[in-house]
mmCIF file of C-alpha atoms in Angstrom:
data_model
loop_
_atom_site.group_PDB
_atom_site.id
_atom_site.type_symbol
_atom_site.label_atom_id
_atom_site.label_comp_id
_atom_site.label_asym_id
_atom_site.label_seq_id
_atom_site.Cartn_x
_atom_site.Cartn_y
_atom_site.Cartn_z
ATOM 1 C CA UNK A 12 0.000 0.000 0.000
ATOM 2 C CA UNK A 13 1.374 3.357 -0.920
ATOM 3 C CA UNK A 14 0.013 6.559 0.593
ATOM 4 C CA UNK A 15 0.882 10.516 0.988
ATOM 5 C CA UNK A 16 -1.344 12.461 2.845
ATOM 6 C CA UNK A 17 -0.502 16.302 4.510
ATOM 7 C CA UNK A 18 -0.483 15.088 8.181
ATOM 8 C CA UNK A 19 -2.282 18.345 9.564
ATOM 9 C CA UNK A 20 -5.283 16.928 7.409
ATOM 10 C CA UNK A 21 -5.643 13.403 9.027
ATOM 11 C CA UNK A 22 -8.758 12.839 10.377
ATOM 12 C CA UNK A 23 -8.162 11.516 14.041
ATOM 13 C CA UNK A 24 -9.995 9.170 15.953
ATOM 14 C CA UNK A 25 -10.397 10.055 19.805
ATOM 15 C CA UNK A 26 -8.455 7.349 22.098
ATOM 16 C CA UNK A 27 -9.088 6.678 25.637
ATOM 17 C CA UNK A 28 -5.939 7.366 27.800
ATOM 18 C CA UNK A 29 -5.921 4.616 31.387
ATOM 19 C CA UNK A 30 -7.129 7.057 34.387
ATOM 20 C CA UNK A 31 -3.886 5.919 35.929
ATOM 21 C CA UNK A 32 -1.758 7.793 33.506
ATOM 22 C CA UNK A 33 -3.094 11.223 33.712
ATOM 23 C CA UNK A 34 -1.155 13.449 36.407
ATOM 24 C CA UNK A 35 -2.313 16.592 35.785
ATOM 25 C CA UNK A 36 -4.690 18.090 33.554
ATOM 26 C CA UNK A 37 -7.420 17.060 31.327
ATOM 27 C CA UNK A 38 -5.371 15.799 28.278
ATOM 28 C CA UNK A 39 -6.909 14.024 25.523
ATOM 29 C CA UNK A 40 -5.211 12.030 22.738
ATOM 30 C CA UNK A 41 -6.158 10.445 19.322
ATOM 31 C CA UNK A 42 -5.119 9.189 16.386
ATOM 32 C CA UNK A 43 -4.894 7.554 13.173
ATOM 33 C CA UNK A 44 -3.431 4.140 11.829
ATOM 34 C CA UNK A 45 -1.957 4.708 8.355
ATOM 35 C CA UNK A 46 -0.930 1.391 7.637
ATOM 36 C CA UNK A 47 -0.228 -1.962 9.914
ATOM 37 C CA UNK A 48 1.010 -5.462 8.649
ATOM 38 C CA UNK A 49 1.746 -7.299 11.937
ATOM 39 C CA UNK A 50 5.175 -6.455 11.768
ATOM 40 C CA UNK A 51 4.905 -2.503 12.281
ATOM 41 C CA UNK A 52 2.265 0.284 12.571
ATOM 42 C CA UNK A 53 2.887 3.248 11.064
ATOM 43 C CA UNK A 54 0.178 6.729 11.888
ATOM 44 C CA UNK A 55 -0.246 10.065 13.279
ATOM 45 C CA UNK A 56 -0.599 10.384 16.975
ATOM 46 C CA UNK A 57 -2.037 13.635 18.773
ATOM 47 C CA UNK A 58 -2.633 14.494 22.628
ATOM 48 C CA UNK A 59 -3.641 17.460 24.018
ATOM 49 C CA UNK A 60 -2.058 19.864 26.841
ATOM 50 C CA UNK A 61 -1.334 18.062 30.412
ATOM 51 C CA UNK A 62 0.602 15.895 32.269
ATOM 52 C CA UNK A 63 0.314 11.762 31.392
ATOM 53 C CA UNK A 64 2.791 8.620 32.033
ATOM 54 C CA UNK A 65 3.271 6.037 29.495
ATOM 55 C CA UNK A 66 5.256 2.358 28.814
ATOM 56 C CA UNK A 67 6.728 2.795 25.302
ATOM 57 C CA UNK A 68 6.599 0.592 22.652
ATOM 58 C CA UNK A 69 9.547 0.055 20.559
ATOM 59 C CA UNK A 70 8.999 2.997 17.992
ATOM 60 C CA UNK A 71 10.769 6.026 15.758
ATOM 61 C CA UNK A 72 8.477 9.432 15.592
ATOM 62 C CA UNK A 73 8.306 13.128 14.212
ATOM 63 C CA UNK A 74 6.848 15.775 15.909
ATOM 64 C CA UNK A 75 5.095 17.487 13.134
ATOM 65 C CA UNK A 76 3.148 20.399 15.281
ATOM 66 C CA UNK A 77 3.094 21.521 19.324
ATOM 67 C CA UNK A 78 5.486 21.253 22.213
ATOM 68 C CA UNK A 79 6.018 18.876 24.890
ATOM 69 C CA UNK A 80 9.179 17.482 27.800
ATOM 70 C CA UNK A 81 9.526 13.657 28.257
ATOM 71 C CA UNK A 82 11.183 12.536 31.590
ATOM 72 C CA UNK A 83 12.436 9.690 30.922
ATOM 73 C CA UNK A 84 12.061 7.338 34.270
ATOM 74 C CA UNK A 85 13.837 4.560 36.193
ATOM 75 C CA UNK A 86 11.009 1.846 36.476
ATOM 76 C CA UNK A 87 12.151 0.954 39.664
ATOM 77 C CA UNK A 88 12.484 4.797 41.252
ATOM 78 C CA UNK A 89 10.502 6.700 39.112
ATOM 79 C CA UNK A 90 13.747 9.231 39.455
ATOM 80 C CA UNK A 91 14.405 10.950 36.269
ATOM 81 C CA UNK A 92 17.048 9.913 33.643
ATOM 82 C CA UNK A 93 16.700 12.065 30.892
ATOM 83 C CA UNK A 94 14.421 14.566 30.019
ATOM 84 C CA UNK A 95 13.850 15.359 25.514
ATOM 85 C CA UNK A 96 12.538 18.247 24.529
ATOM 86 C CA UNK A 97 10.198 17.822 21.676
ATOM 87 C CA UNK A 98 9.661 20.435 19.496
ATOM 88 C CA UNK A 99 8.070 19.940 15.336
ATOM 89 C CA UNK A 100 10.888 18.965 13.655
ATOM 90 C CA UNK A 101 11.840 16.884 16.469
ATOM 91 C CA UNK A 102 13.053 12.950 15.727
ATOM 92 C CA UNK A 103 13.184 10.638 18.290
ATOM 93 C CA UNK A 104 13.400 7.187 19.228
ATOM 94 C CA UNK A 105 11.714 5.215 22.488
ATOM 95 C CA UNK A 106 13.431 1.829 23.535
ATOM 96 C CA UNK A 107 10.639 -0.820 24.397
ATOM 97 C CA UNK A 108 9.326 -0.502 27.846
ATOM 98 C CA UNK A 109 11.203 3.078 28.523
ATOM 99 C CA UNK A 110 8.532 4.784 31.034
ATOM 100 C CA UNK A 111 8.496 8.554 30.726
ATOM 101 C CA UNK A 112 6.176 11.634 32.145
ATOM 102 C CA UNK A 113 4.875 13.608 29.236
ATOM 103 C CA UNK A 114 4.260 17.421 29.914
ATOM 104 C CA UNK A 115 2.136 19.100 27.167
ATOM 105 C CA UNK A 116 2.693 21.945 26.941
ATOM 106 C CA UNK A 117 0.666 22.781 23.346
ATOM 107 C CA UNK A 118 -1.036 20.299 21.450
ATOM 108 C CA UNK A 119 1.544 17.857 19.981
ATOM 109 C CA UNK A 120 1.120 15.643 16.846
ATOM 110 C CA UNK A 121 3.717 13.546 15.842
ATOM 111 C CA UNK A 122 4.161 10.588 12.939
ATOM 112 C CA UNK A 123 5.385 7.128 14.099
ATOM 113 C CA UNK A 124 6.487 4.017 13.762
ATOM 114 C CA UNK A 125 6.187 1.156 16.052
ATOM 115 C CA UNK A 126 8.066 -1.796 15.516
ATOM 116 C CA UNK A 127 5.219 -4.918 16.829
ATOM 117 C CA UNK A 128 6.624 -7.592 19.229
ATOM 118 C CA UNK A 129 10.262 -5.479 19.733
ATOM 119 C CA UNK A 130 12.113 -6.769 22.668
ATOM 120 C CA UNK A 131 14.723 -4.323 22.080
#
């Protein structure tokens, strides 16, 4: 399948982000599956100002549009190990099963890829 598509037109779909990961704020996230074959997905991914946690998957992104900080986290302290500033233009790469702390600050949309089944 072949595709090309401005990303600021992709109609998202409205996820549901785990109670548990919110830490401040009312953030709201969504997105949109471009193409998936079992072996990777590949889409546009969108939240909304606040604060949320997360377990990341294995996966390469763009920040196309917004600003947010990423803390990454020791698993076992929750002490910070790095903290990425993500900015459009921004590439970056998550490890499988790095936690971080997201802080919003304006609405970020980024393209991915996540590699399915990584173990790193």
């Amino acid at each position: 399948m072949n595709i090309c598509v401005p990303v600021a037109d992709v109609a998202l779909e409205p996820s549901r982000l785990d109670d548990s990961q919110i830490v401040a704020g009312s953030p709201e996230v969504s997105s949109a599956v471009l193409h998936s074959d079992g072996r990777c997905e590949r889409g546009v991914w969108q939240i909304t100002p606040g604060v949320v946690t997360d377990v990341e998957a294995d996966e390469l992104f763009v920040v196309v549009s917004g600003r947010a900080t990423v803390e990454v986290l020791d698993p076992d302290s929750g002490s910070v190990l790095d903290v990425l500033e993500l900015v459009p233009g921004s590439v970056g790469v998550f490890a499988p099963g790095t936690h971080t702390r997201w802080t919003v600050h304006e609405t970020l949309r980024k393209v991915y890829q996540i590699t399915v089944g990584a173990d790193g």
